[in-house]
Coordinates of C-alpha atoms in Angstrom, one line a residue:
Chain A
X31 CA -31.8 20.1 35.5
X32 CA -33.6 17.2 37.5
X33 CA -33.4 14.2 34.9
X34 CA -36.6 12.7 35.2
X35 CA -36.4 8.2 35.0
X36 CA -38.8 8.4 32.1
X37 CA -36.7 7.9 29.3
X38 CA -39.5 9.0 27.2
X39 CA -39.8 12.5 29.8
X40 CA -35.9 12.8 29.4
X41 CA -36.3 12.1 25.7
X42 CA -38.2 15.1 24.4
X43 CA -36.9 17.6 27.2
X44 CA -33.7 16.4 25.8
X45 CA -34.4 17.2 21.5
X46 CA -35.6 21.1 23.0
X47 CA -32.9 21.5 24.1
X48 CA -31.1 20.0 21.3
X49 CA -34.0 22.9 19.2
X50 CA -32.8 25.6 22.0
X51 CA -29.6 25.2 20.6
X52 CA -29.3 24.2 16.7
X53 CA -32.0 26.2 14.4
X54 CA -30.9 23.0 12.1
X55 CA -33.4 20.7 14.4
X56 CA -37.2 19.5 13.1
X57 CA -38.9 17.2 14.1
X58 CA -41.5 14.5 12.7
X59 CA -44.5 12.9 14.1
X60 CA -47.1 10.0 13.0
X61 CA -49.9 11.1 15.2
X62 CA -47.3 10.0 17.8
X63 CA -45.8 12.7 19.3
X64 CA -47.9 12.2 22.6
X65 CA -46.4 9.0 23.0
X66 CA -43.5 9.3 21.7
X67 CA -42.8 12.9 23.9
X68 CA -41.5 14.6 20.9
X69 CA -45.0 17.0 21.6
X70 CA -42.2 18.9 23.8
X71 CA -41.0 19.9 20.8
X72 CA -43.9 20.4 18.5
X73 CA -44.2 23.2 21.7
X74 CA -41.5 25.0 22.2
X75 CA -40.7 25.4 18.1
X76 CA -44.5 24.6 16.4
X77 CA -42.9 25.9 13.4
X78 CA -39.3 23.1 12.6
X79 CA -42.6 20.8 14.5
X80 CA -43.9 18.3 10.9
X81 CA -47.2 16.3 11.2
X82 CA -46.7 14.3 9.3
X83 CA -50.0 11.9 9.4
X84 CA -49.7 7.8 8.9
X85 CA -47.9 7.9 6.5
X86 CA -45.0 7.1 8.4
X87 CA -43.0 5.8 4.6
X88 CA -43.4 9.4 3.6
X89 CA -41.8 11.0 7.0
X90 CA -38.6 9.1 6.1
X91 CA -38.3 10.4 2.9
X92 CA -39.2 13.5 3.6
X93 CA -36.9 13.8 7.0
X94 CA -34.6 13.3 3.3
X95 CA -35.7 15.9 1.8
X96 CA -35.7 17.9 4.4
X97 CA -31.8 16.4 5.4
X98 CA -30.6 17.5 2.2
X99 CA -31.3 20.8 2.9
X100 CA -29.1 21.5 5.4
X101 CA -31.7 20.4 8.6
X102 CA -30.9 17.4 10.6
X103 CA -34.5 15.8 11.6
X104 CA -35.8 14.1 14.3
X105 CA -38.2 10.5 13.4
X106 CA -40.6 9.6 16.0
X107 CA -42.4 6.8 15.8
X108 CA -43.0 3.0 18.0
X109 CA -40.0 1.2 17.6
X110 CA -41.3 -1.5 15.1
X111 CA -42.3 0.7 12.5
X112 CA -39.1 3.2 12.6
X113 CA -37.2 0.5 11.7
X114 CA -39.1 -1.9 10.7
X115 CA -41.8 -0.7 8.1
X116 CA -39.4 1.9 6.3
X117 CA -36.7 0.3 5.7
X118 CA -36.6 -0.4 2.4
X119 CA -37.1 4.0 2.7
X120 CA -34.5 4.2 5.6
X121 CA -32.1 2.6 3.4
X122 CA -32.3 4.2 0.3
X123 CA -33.5 8.0 0.3
X124 CA -30.7 8.3 3.9
X125 CA -28.4 5.3 5.2
X126 CA -27.2 5.4 1.4
X127 CA -26.2 8.9 1.1
X128 CA -25.7 9.2 4.7
X129 CA -28.3 11.7 6.2
X130 CA -27.6 13.4 9.1
X131 CA -31.1 11.9 10.4
X132 CA -32.4 11.2 13.5
X133 CA -34.2 8.2 14.6
X134 CA -36.9 7.6 18.0
X135 CA -37.8 4.4 18.1
X136 CA -39.6 4.6 20.8
X137 CA -41.9 2.6 23.0
X138 CA -38.0 -0.2 22.1
X139 CA -38.7 -4.1 23.3
X140 CA -41.4 -4.9 25.6
X141 CA -41.7 -2.0 26.6
X142 CA -44.8 -1.5 25.4
X143 CA -46.0 -4.0 27.2
X144 CA -50.1 -4.8 27.3
X145 CA -50.1 -3.6 23.0
X146 CA -48.6 -7.1 22.4
X147 CA -46.3 -8.4 19.4
X148 CA -47.0 -5.6 16.6
X149 CA -46.6 -4.1 19.2
X150 CA -42.9 -4.4 20.0
X151 CA -39.6 -4.2 18.4
X152 CA -37.2 -7.6 19.3
X153 CA -36.2 -7.5 15.3
X154 CA -35.4 -3.4 15.4
X155 CA -31.4 -3.8 16.6
X156 CA -31.1 -6.5 13.8
X157 CA -32.0 -4.5 11.2
X158 CA -31.0 -0.7 11.7
X159 CA -27.1 -2.5 13.0
X160 CA -27.5 -4.4 9.0
X161 CA -27.4 -0.7 7.5
X162 CA -24.1 0.9 6.5
X163 CA -23.6 4.0 7.5
X164 CA -25.9 3.3 10.5
X165 CA -26.0 3.6 14.4
X166 CA -27.5 2.1 16.9
X167 CA -27.8 3.1 20.4
X168 CA -29.3 2.0 22.9
X169 CA -28.6 3.9 26.3
X170 CA -29.4 2.4 29.4
X171 CA -31.1 4.9 32.0
X172 CA -32.4 8.0 30.8
X173 CA -29.1 10.0 32.5
X174 CA -27.4 8.0 29.5
X175 CA -30.1 8.7 27.1
X176 CA -29.8 13.0 27.6
X177 CA -25.8 12.3 27.3
X178 CA -26.6 10.6 24.3
X179 CA -28.4 13.7 22.7
X180 CA -26.1 16.1 23.7
X181 CA -23.3 14.3 21.8
X182 CA -26.3 13.1 18.5
X183 CA -26.1 16.4 17.5
X184 CA -22.5 16.5 15.9
X185 CA -22.5 12.9 14.6
X186 CA -22.1 12.7 11.0
X187 CA -24.7 10.2 9.1
X188 CA -28.2 8.6 10.6
X189 CA -28.3 7.0 13.7
X190 CA -31.1 5.0 15.4
X191 CA -32.1 5.3 19.1
X192 CA -34.3 2.9 21.3
X193 CA -36.2 3.9 23.3
X194 CA -37.7 2.7 26.8
X195 CA -41.4 3.8 27.4
X196 CA -41.0 2.5 30.8
X197 CA -39.6 4.1 34.2
X198 CA -35.7 2.5 33.9
X199 CA -33.8 3.3 37.2
X200 CA -30.7 4.7 37.4
X201 CA -27.7 2.9 36.9
X202 CA -25.6 5.3 34.5
X203 CA -23.4 8.0 36.1
X204 CA -24.4 12.3 35.3
X205 CA -21.3 12.8 35.6
X206 CA -19.1 11.2 33.5
X207 CA -18.1 12.3 29.6
X208 CA -20.0 10.0 26.4
X209 CA -19.4 10.3 23.4
X210 CA -20.5 7.6 20.7
X211 CA -19.4 4.7 20.7
X212 CA -18.2 4.3 24.4
X213 CA -18.4 1.0 26.8
X214 CA -18.8 1.6 30.1
X215 CA -17.4 -0.6 32.4
X216 CA -20.2 -0.4 35.7
X217 CA -18.5 -2.3 38.0
X218 CA -15.7 -4.6 37.9
X219 CA -14.8 -8.3 38.3
X220 CA -12.4 -11.6 37.4
X221 CA -14.8 -14.2 36.7
X222 CA -16.7 -13.2 34.5
X223 CA -18.5 -10.3 32.4
X224 CA -21.8 -9.4 31.4
X225 CA -22.0 -7.0 28.6
X226 CA -25.8 -5.3 29.0
X227 CA -27.7 -2.3 26.9
X228 CA -30.8 -1.2 27.2
X229 CA -32.9 -2.4 30.2
X230 CA -31.1 -5.6 31.0
X231 CA -28.3 -3.6 31.9
X232 CA -29.8 -3.0 35.8
X233 CA -30.2 -6.9 35.3
X234 CA -26.6 -7.2 34.3
X235 CA -25.8 -5.2 37.5
X236 CA -28.5 -7.2 40.4
X237 CA -26.7 -10.5 38.7
X238 CA -23.5 -9.7 39.5
X239 CA -24.3 -8.6 42.8
X240 CA -25.8 -12.2 43.3
X241 CA -23.4 -13.7 41.8
X242 CA -20.6 -11.7 44.5
X243 CA -22.6 -14.2 46.9
X244 CA -21.7 -16.7 45.4
X245 CA -17.9 -16.0 45.1
X246 CA -18.3 -15.2 42.0
X247 CA -17.4 -11.1 40.8
X248 CA -18.8 -10.3 37.0
X249 CA -18.1 -6.7 35.5
X250 CA -20.6 -5.7 33.8
X251 CA -20.3 -3.5 30.7
X252 CA -23.1 -0.7 29.5
X253 CA -22.9 -1.6 25.6
X254 CA -25.3 1.9 24.8
X255 CA -24.3 2.2 21.2
X256 CA -24.1 -1.6 19.7
X257 CA -23.3 -0.2 16.8
X258 CA -20.6 1.0 16.5
X259 CA -19.3 -0.8 18.2
X260 CA -15.6 -0.3 19.7
X261 CA -14.7 -4.1 19.3
X262 CA -11.3 -3.0 20.7
X263 CA -12.9 -2.5 23.4
X264 CA -15.4 -5.1 23.4
X265 CA -11.7 -7.6 23.3
X266 CA -9.9 -5.9 26.4
X267 CA -13.3 -5.7 28.9
X268 CA -13.9 -9.6 27.6
X269 CA -10.4 -10.6 28.2
X270 CA -9.0 -12.1 32.1
X271 CA -12.8 -13.8 32.9
X272 CA -14.0 -17.2 32.5
X273 CA -17.3 -16.4 31.6
X274 CA -19.0 -14.1 29.0
X275 CA -22.5 -13.2 28.5
X276 CA -24.9 -10.6 26.5
X277 CA -28.0 -9.2 27.4
X278 CA -30.2 -7.9 25.5
X279 CA -33.8 -7.0 25.3
X280 CA -34.3 -7.6 21.5
X281 CA -33.7 -11.2 19.5
X282 CA -30.9 -12.8 19.9
X283 CA -30.5 -13.0 16.0
X284 CA -28.7 -10.0 15.5
X285 CA -28.8 -7.4 18.3
X286 CA -25.9 -6.1 21.0
X287 CA -24.7 -10.6 21.1
X288 CA -24.5 -11.0 17.9
X289 CA -22.8 -8.1 17.7
X290 CA -20.1 -9.4 20.2
X291 CA -19.0 -12.4 19.0
X292 CA -18.7 -10.4 15.6
X293 CA -15.9 -8.2 17.5
X294 CA -14.8 -11.0 20.0
X295 CA -13.6 -13.6 16.5
X296 CA -10.4 -14.0 16.2
X297 CA -9.1 -12.4 19.4
X298 CA -9.0 -15.5 22.3
X299 CA -12.4 -15.4 24.7
X300 CA -14.0 -17.4 27.6
X301 CA -17.4 -18.6 26.1
X302 CA -20.0 -16.9 25.1
X303 CA -23.7 -17.5 26.6
X304 CA -26.2 -14.8 24.6
X305 CA -29.2 -13.8 26.8
X306 CA -32.4 -12.8 24.8
X307 CA -35.9 -13.4 23.4
X308 CA -35.8 -16.3 20.9
X309 CA -36.7 -16.9 17.3
X310 CA -39.8 -15.8 17.8
X311 CA -42.4 -12.5 18.1
X312 CA -43.4 -10.4 22.0
X313 CA -46.8 -10.7 23.2
X314 CA -49.2 -8.9 25.1
X315 CA -48.8 -8.3 29.0
X316 CA -49.9 -7.4 32.6
X317 CA -46.9 -5.8 32.6
X318 CA -44.2 -5.0 31.7
X319 CA -41.9 -6.9 34.4
X320 CA -43.7 -9.9 34.0
X321 CA -43.5 -9.9 30.6
X322 CA -39.1 -9.3 30.7
X323 CA -39.7 -12.4 33.4
X324 CA -41.3 -14.6 30.2
X325 CA -38.7 -14.1 28.1
X326 CA -35.9 -14.7 30.4
X327 CA -34.6 -11.1 30.8
X328 CA -34.1 -11.3 34.4
X329 CA -31.0 -11.0 36.2
X330 CA -31.6 -14.7 37.5
X331 CA -31.6 -16.0 34.6
X332 CA -28.1 -14.0 33.5
X333 CA -26.6 -15.2 37.0
X334 CA -27.8 -18.0 35.8
X335 CA -26.2 -18.0 32.8
X336 CA -23.1 -17.1 34.2
X337 CA -22.8 -20.2 36.6
X338 CA -23.1 -22.9 34.1
X339 CA -20.0 -21.2 32.1
X340 CA -18.0 -21.2 34.7
X341 CA -19.6 -24.7 35.7
X342 CA -18.9 -25.3 32.3
Chain B
X258 CA -40.9 34.6 -35.3
X259 CA -43.1 34.7 -32.3
X260 CA -45.1 31.3 -32.6
X261 CA -48.5 32.3 -33.1
X262 CA -50.4 29.9 -29.4
X263 CA -48.1 31.6 -27.1
X264 CA -45.6 34.6 -27.8
X265 CA -42.6 31.8 -27.2
X266 CA -40.2 32.8 -30.2
X267 CA -39.9 29.3 -32.6
X268 CA -36.3 29.4 -33.4
X269 CA -36.5 28.8 -29.7
X270 CA -38.5 26.3 -29.4
X271 CA -36.7 23.6 -32.0
X272 CA -33.5 24.7 -30.1
X273 CA -35.4 22.6 -27.5
X274 CA -35.9 19.9 -29.7
X275 CA -33.0 19.3 -31.1
X276 CA -31.8 19.3 -27.9
X277 CA -34.9 16.9 -26.6
X278 CA -32.6 14.7 -30.2
X279 CA -28.8 15.4 -28.6
X280 CA -30.4 14.3 -25.4
X281 CA -31.6 10.4 -26.6
X282 CA -27.9 10.7 -28.6
X283 CA -26.3 10.9 -25.7
X284 CA -28.5 8.0 -24.2
X285 CA -28.7 5.8 -26.4
X286 CA -24.7 6.3 -26.4
X287 CA -25.0 5.4 -23.0
X288 CA -26.1 2.0 -23.5
X289 CA -24.5 1.2 -26.7
X290 CA -24.5 -2.4 -28.0
X291 CA -24.9 -5.1 -26.1
X292 CA -26.1 -4.3 -23.2
X293 CA -28.6 -3.6 -21.0
X294 CA -30.0 0.0 -20.7
X295 CA -33.2 1.9 -19.7
X296 CA -34.3 3.1 -22.7
X297 CA -37.6 3.7 -23.2
X298 CA -38.7 5.7 -19.8
X299 CA -35.3 7.4 -20.6
X300 CA -36.3 8.9 -24.0
X301 CA -39.9 9.7 -23.1
X302 CA -38.4 12.5 -20.7
X303 CA -36.3 14.0 -24.0
X304 CA -38.5 17.0 -24.4
X305 CA -39.2 17.5 -20.3
X306 CA -35.5 17.1 -18.6
X307 CA -35.0 19.6 -22.3
X308 CA -37.3 22.9 -21.0
X309 CA -36.1 21.5 -16.9
X310 CA -33.0 22.5 -17.8
X311 CA -31.8 24.3 -20.3
X312 CA -35.6 27.0 -19.6
X313 CA -37.5 26.8 -17.2
X314 CA -35.1 25.7 -13.9
X315 CA -33.0 28.3 -12.6
X316 CA -30.0 26.1 -12.2
X317 CA -26.7 27.1 -12.7
X318 CA -24.1 24.7 -14.6
X319 CA -20.9 26.3 -13.2
X320 CA -22.6 25.8 -9.5
X321 CA -24.2 23.3 -9.0
X322 CA -24.3 23.7 -5.6
X323 CA -25.8 26.9 -5.0
X324 CA -28.6 26.3 -2.0
X325 CA -31.1 28.6 -4.4
X326 CA -31.1 26.8 -7.3
X327 CA -34.0 24.5 -8.2
X328 CA -34.0 20.5 -7.4
X329 CA -35.3 18.2 -10.0
X330 CA -35.4 14.4 -9.0
X331 CA -36.0 11.8 -10.8
X332 CA -38.3 9.6 -8.5
X333 CA -38.8 7.1 -11.7
X334 CA -34.8 6.7 -10.6
X335 CA -34.3 4.0 -13.7
X336 CA -34.7 6.7 -16.1
X337 CA -31.9 8.3 -14.4
X338 CA -29.9 8.1 -18.5
X339 CA -32.0 10.8 -19.9
X340 CA -31.5 13.3 -16.5
X341 CA -27.2 12.0 -17.1
X342 CA -27.5 13.2 -20.5
X343 CA -28.8 16.7 -19.7
X344 CA -25.6 17.4 -17.2
X345 CA -22.9 16.2 -20.2
X346 CA -24.8 18.3 -22.3
X347 CA -25.0 21.1 -19.3
X348 CA -21.0 20.7 -18.9
X349 CA -21.0 19.3 -14.9
X350 CA -20.6 15.4 -16.4
X351 CA -18.2 15.2 -18.3
X352 CA -18.3 13.8 -22.0
X353 CA -15.4 10.4 -21.0
X354 CA -18.3 9.4 -18.2
X355 CA -20.4 9.0 -21.1
X356 CA -19.8 5.7 -21.8
X357 CA -18.5 4.2 -18.6
X358 CA -21.9 3.9 -17.3
X359 CA -23.0 1.3 -15.2
X360 CA -19.7 0.7 -15.0
X361 CA -17.2 -0.3 -11.8
X362 CA -15.2 2.7 -10.4
X363 CA -17.9 4.7 -13.6
X364 CA -19.6 8.0 -12.2
X365 CA -22.8 6.6 -13.6
X366 CA -24.7 4.4 -11.5
X367 CA -27.2 2.4 -12.8
X368 CA -29.2 4.3 -10.5
X369 CA -29.1 7.9 -9.1
X370 CA -27.1 8.1 -6.8
X371 CA -25.8 12.1 -5.5
X372 CA -22.5 10.7 -3.7
X373 CA -21.6 9.3 -6.9
X374 CA -22.6 10.9 -9.6
X375 CA -22.6 16.4 -9.8
X376 CA -25.4 17.2 -10.2
X377 CA -28.0 14.0 -8.4
X378 CA -30.1 15.9 -5.6
X379 CA -30.8 11.6 -4.5
X380 CA -30.4 9.2 -4.0
X381 CA -33.9 7.9 -5.7
X382 CA -35.0 4.7 -7.9
X383 CA -36.3 2.6 -5.0
X384 CA -39.9 3.6 -6.5
X385 CA -42.1 6.0 -5.0
X386 CA -39.8 7.6 -2.7
X387 CA -39.0 11.3 -4.9
X388 CA -42.1 12.8 -4.0
X389 CA -41.4 12.8 -0.6
X390 CA -37.9 13.4 -0.1
X391 CA -39.4 16.5 -2.5
X392 CA -41.9 17.5 0.3
X393 CA -38.9 17.5 2.5
X394 CA -36.3 19.9 0.7
X395 CA -39.6 22.3 0.1
X396 CA -40.1 22.5 3.8
X397 CA -36.5 23.2 4.7
X398 CA -36.6 26.1 1.5
X399 CA -39.6 26.8 2.7
X400 CA -38.5 27.3 6.5
X401 CA -35.2 29.1 4.8
X402 CA -37.2 32.1 2.5
X403 CA -35.8 30.1 -0.4
X404 CA -37.7 31.2 -4.2
X405 CA -35.9 27.0 -5.2
X406 CA -38.9 25.4 -6.5
X407 CA -38.8 21.1 -5.9
X408 CA -39.2 19.4 -9.6
X409 CA -40.4 16.1 -9.3
X410 CA -40.7 13.4 -12.2
X411 CA -43.0 10.2 -11.1
X412 CA -43.5 6.9 -14.0
X413 CA -47.4 6.5 -14.2
X414 CA -46.8 2.7 -13.0
X415 CA -44.6 3.6 -10.5
X416 CA -48.3 5.7 -9.3
X417 CA -48.9 2.1 -7.7
X418 CA -46.7 2.7 -4.7
X419 CA -48.2 3.4 -1.9
X420 CA -46.3 6.4 -0.5
X421 CA -46.2 8.7 -3.2
X422 CA -49.8 9.3 -2.5
X423 CA -48.6 10.0 1.8
X424 CA -46.5 11.9 0.1
X425 CA -49.3 13.7 -2.7
X426 CA -51.3 14.1 0.7
X427 CA -48.7 15.4 2.6
X428 CA -47.0 18.2 -0.3
X429 CA -51.4 19.4 -0.3
X430 CA -52.0 19.4 3.5
X431 CA -48.6 21.8 4.0
X432 CA -49.1 23.9 0.7
X433 CA -46.1 22.9 -0.9
X434 CA -47.0 25.1 -4.1
X435 CA -42.9 25.2 -4.7
X436 CA -43.5 21.5 -5.4
X437 CA -44.0 20.6 -9.7
X438 CA -45.1 17.0 -10.2
X439 CA -44.8 15.4 -13.8
X440 CA -46.2 12.1 -14.4
X441 CA -44.4 10.4 -17.5
X442 CA -47.1 9.1 -18.5
X443 CA -46.2 6.7 -21.2
X444 CA -48.2 3.9 -20.1
X445 CA -45.9 0.9 -20.5
X446 CA -43.6 -0.1 -17.4
X447 CA -41.4 -3.1 -16.9
X448 CA -43.5 -5.7 -17.9
X449 CA -45.5 -5.2 -20.5
X450 CA -48.7 -1.5 -21.1
X451 CA -50.0 0.1 -18.6
X452 CA -53.0 -1.8 -19.1
X453 CA -52.4 -5.3 -18.6
X454 CA -49.9 -5.4 -16.2
X455 CA -51.5 -2.0 -13.3
X456 CA -53.4 0.7 -15.1
X457 CA -54.3 3.2 -12.6
X458 CA -57.2 4.9 -13.9
X459 CA -58.2 8.4 -13.9
X460 CA -54.1 9.3 -12.8
X461 CA -55.4 13.6 -13.2
X462 CA -59.1 12.2 -10.8
X463 CA -56.7 10.8 -8.5
X464 CA -54.0 14.1 -8.4
X465 CA -56.5 16.5 -7.8
X466 CA -58.7 14.4 -5.0
X467 CA -55.3 14.5 -3.0
X468 CA -55.2 18.5 -3.7
X469 CA -53.5 18.9 -6.2
X470 CA -53.7 21.3 -9.2
X471 CA -53.6 19.6 -12.4
X472 CA -52.8 20.0 -15.9
X473 CA -52.5 17.4 -18.8
X474 CA -50.1 18.8 -21.3
X475 CA -48.7 16.0 -25.0
X476 CA -44.7 15.2 -22.9
X477 CA -43.3 15.7 -26.5
X478 CA -44.3 19.1 -27.2
X479 CA -41.4 21.5 -26.0
X480 CA -44.3 24.7 -26.5
X481 CA -46.9 22.5 -24.1
X482 CA -44.3 21.6 -21.7
X483 CA -42.9 25.4 -21.0
X484 CA -46.1 26.1 -21.2
X485 CA -47.4 24.2 -18.2
X486 CA -44.0 24.5 -16.4
X487 CA -44.7 28.4 -16.2
X488 CA -48.8 27.4 -15.5
X489 CA -47.6 25.6 -12.6
X490 CA -45.0 28.3 -11.2
X491 CA -47.9 30.6 -11.1
X492 CA -50.0 28.0 -8.9
X493 CA -50.0 29.2 -5.5
X494 CA -51.1 27.9 -2.5
X495 CA -51.3 23.6 -3.4
X496 CA -48.7 21.7 -5.4
X497 CA -48.4 21.5 -9.2
X498 CA -49.4 18.2 -11.5
X499 CA -48.3 18.1 -15.3
X500 CA -49.2 14.8 -16.5
X501 CA -47.4 14.1 -19.9
X502 CA -49.2 12.2 -21.8
X503 CA -45.8 10.3 -23.7
X504 CA -44.5 7.5 -25.5
X505 CA -42.2 5.1 -24.3
X506 CA -38.9 5.1 -26.6
X507 CA -39.7 8.4 -28.3
X508 CA -37.6 9.6 -31.2
X509 CA -36.6 5.7 -31.8
X510 CA -38.5 4.1 -35.3
X511 CA -38.4 0.6 -33.4
X512 CA -38.6 1.5 -29.5
X513 CA -40.9 3.7 -29.6
X514 CA -44.3 2.3 -28.0
X515 CA -42.7 -1.1 -26.9
X516 CA -41.8 -3.3 -23.4
X517 CA -39.4 -4.5 -24.9
X518 CA -37.2 -1.2 -24.0
X519 CA -37.9 -0.9 -20.5
X520 CA -34.7 -1.9 -20.6
X521 CA -33.9 -3.7 -23.4
X522 CA -30.5 -4.5 -24.9
X523 CA -29.3 -3.2 -28.7
X524 CA -27.7 -4.9 -31.2
X525 CA -25.1 -3.3 -33.8
X526 CA -28.2 -2.7 -36.6
X527 CA -30.5 -1.1 -33.5
X528 CA -27.5 1.5 -32.5
X529 CA -27.0 2.3 -36.4
X530 CA -30.5 3.5 -36.1
X531 CA -31.5 5.0 -33.9
X532 CA -28.2 7.5 -33.8
X533 CA -29.2 7.9 -37.6
X534 CA -32.5 8.8 -36.7
X535 CA -31.6 11.2 -33.9
X536 CA -29.0 13.2 -36.1
X537 CA -31.5 13.1 -38.8
X538 CA -34.1 14.8 -36.4
X539 CA -31.0 17.6 -35.2
X540 CA -29.8 17.8 -38.5
X541 CA -33.3 17.9 -40.2
X542 CA -34.6 22.1 -40.3
X543 CA -38.8 21.6 -39.3
X544 CA -38.9 17.9 -38.8
X545 CA -38.7 16.2 -35.8
X546 CA -40.6 18.8 -35.1
X547 CA -43.5 18.6 -32.4
X548 CA -46.2 18.5 -33.4

């Protein structure tokens, strides 16, 4: 089976596959099934798909009820609404009772570049990560997304999955076994360690190649599971280098960088720089690339951060 | 003896009335002296809880995980003491837990917690979420072709939560006639009477506009409540809400219709008086009988 480069299409296909595998899988939408591509599930299993209308809070607590009665609900909306708008419903209806609800935060980060700050989610990882029992997944590409979806069915407790709106280059390998919580080394290197998630994984690989040209060898770690973060692995992968960078399409407050620093505390480690979005909201732009560049979410920015740390 | 109005046996009704008083007694003992507890909104639900748990609901205390059981969700989760009382009376919760409400390590939390307390179906208490959870349960039960019903108790103050109306729309849209909503219209919310704090007028009209059947009853009349529950179960194609007119703190003279006992503290004197009144109501052959 070929996996589409667009994560939304890959998500829709994977959801249909899960639906075939397990009759407990149901899907709920808030009038965005075309954007999230859960419409594929609706077409395949109309009786197990519920269009809840533009009413996200009700959708989340309804999913809790479905889970309490034995279903495995997958919820869909834009990441900004699927996390922030329904925070209290996720917290009380879903996370406190630790229900098997899966939340697809689609159009995550800045990936809905045209719609601007109201529709972009640069705080969702921080919000979701703070919720006890919630797991937070951020795939680097469609292959990793598909691998995560394979694992997600068996996982106990709620899962928040960030899905990018745009095509992402393949950076992960289709044949490696995946488990939730895994930090995947993509490249070896002795001078620096670059931890990255989501769209920033390919930027991190580009940065490593740019650093190579300058005689600096950097290892690249794909952190697909931001929570639960494998702290032991994080410490191991961070060991022995002279510079550590975390790169994410998210606020530097509370995301991957924060999770990494939490994991590294107590262990000796090199200086750390965080590449992410400062304490601010997104904005509209004519292209995704332009927006990522505007916020300094680039291979160049990662490269420069590594070099600065090494010079320091 | 048959009740003239509806053919129910009066001794059966009297028994449920006694049960309601007994539930109130459990509530008072749970709150105890000098500690805050949600007395008012628990006591306003006593007859409704008695009618549901001891007559209307398909609920086997010996098999509380039965997938075909009827579910009761207390969306107004702060009134959970009355649900604890019923579950104690049914033997689901050990009597020994009664005096340990809200204590560290106790089974009975300040708000409903399904992980801590047997017989509690969900986590509720963040107001406005209970009906949505009920919608999800009803959808799942329908997918699985189970005939179980879902009862959701809401407060009249709680109706200010927009999520409840989202859920109302969804329940009607999906034709979830196995859901029965119950609004405990006691007309007092945390900071005072609803007419002063945030009155929601024309409650029945609002539910009807959202596609629900409505029934209005005296929430302290066992026959009226039982009739309404019967009628709700007989209505098909749309969910039904029973708007129950109740008195906050009902059954305890000094607490009735008093905002102070939304989450008040009982003195020793009040505690003793409340127990005396509730025990008298259980003992008297006809007194305490709802009109």
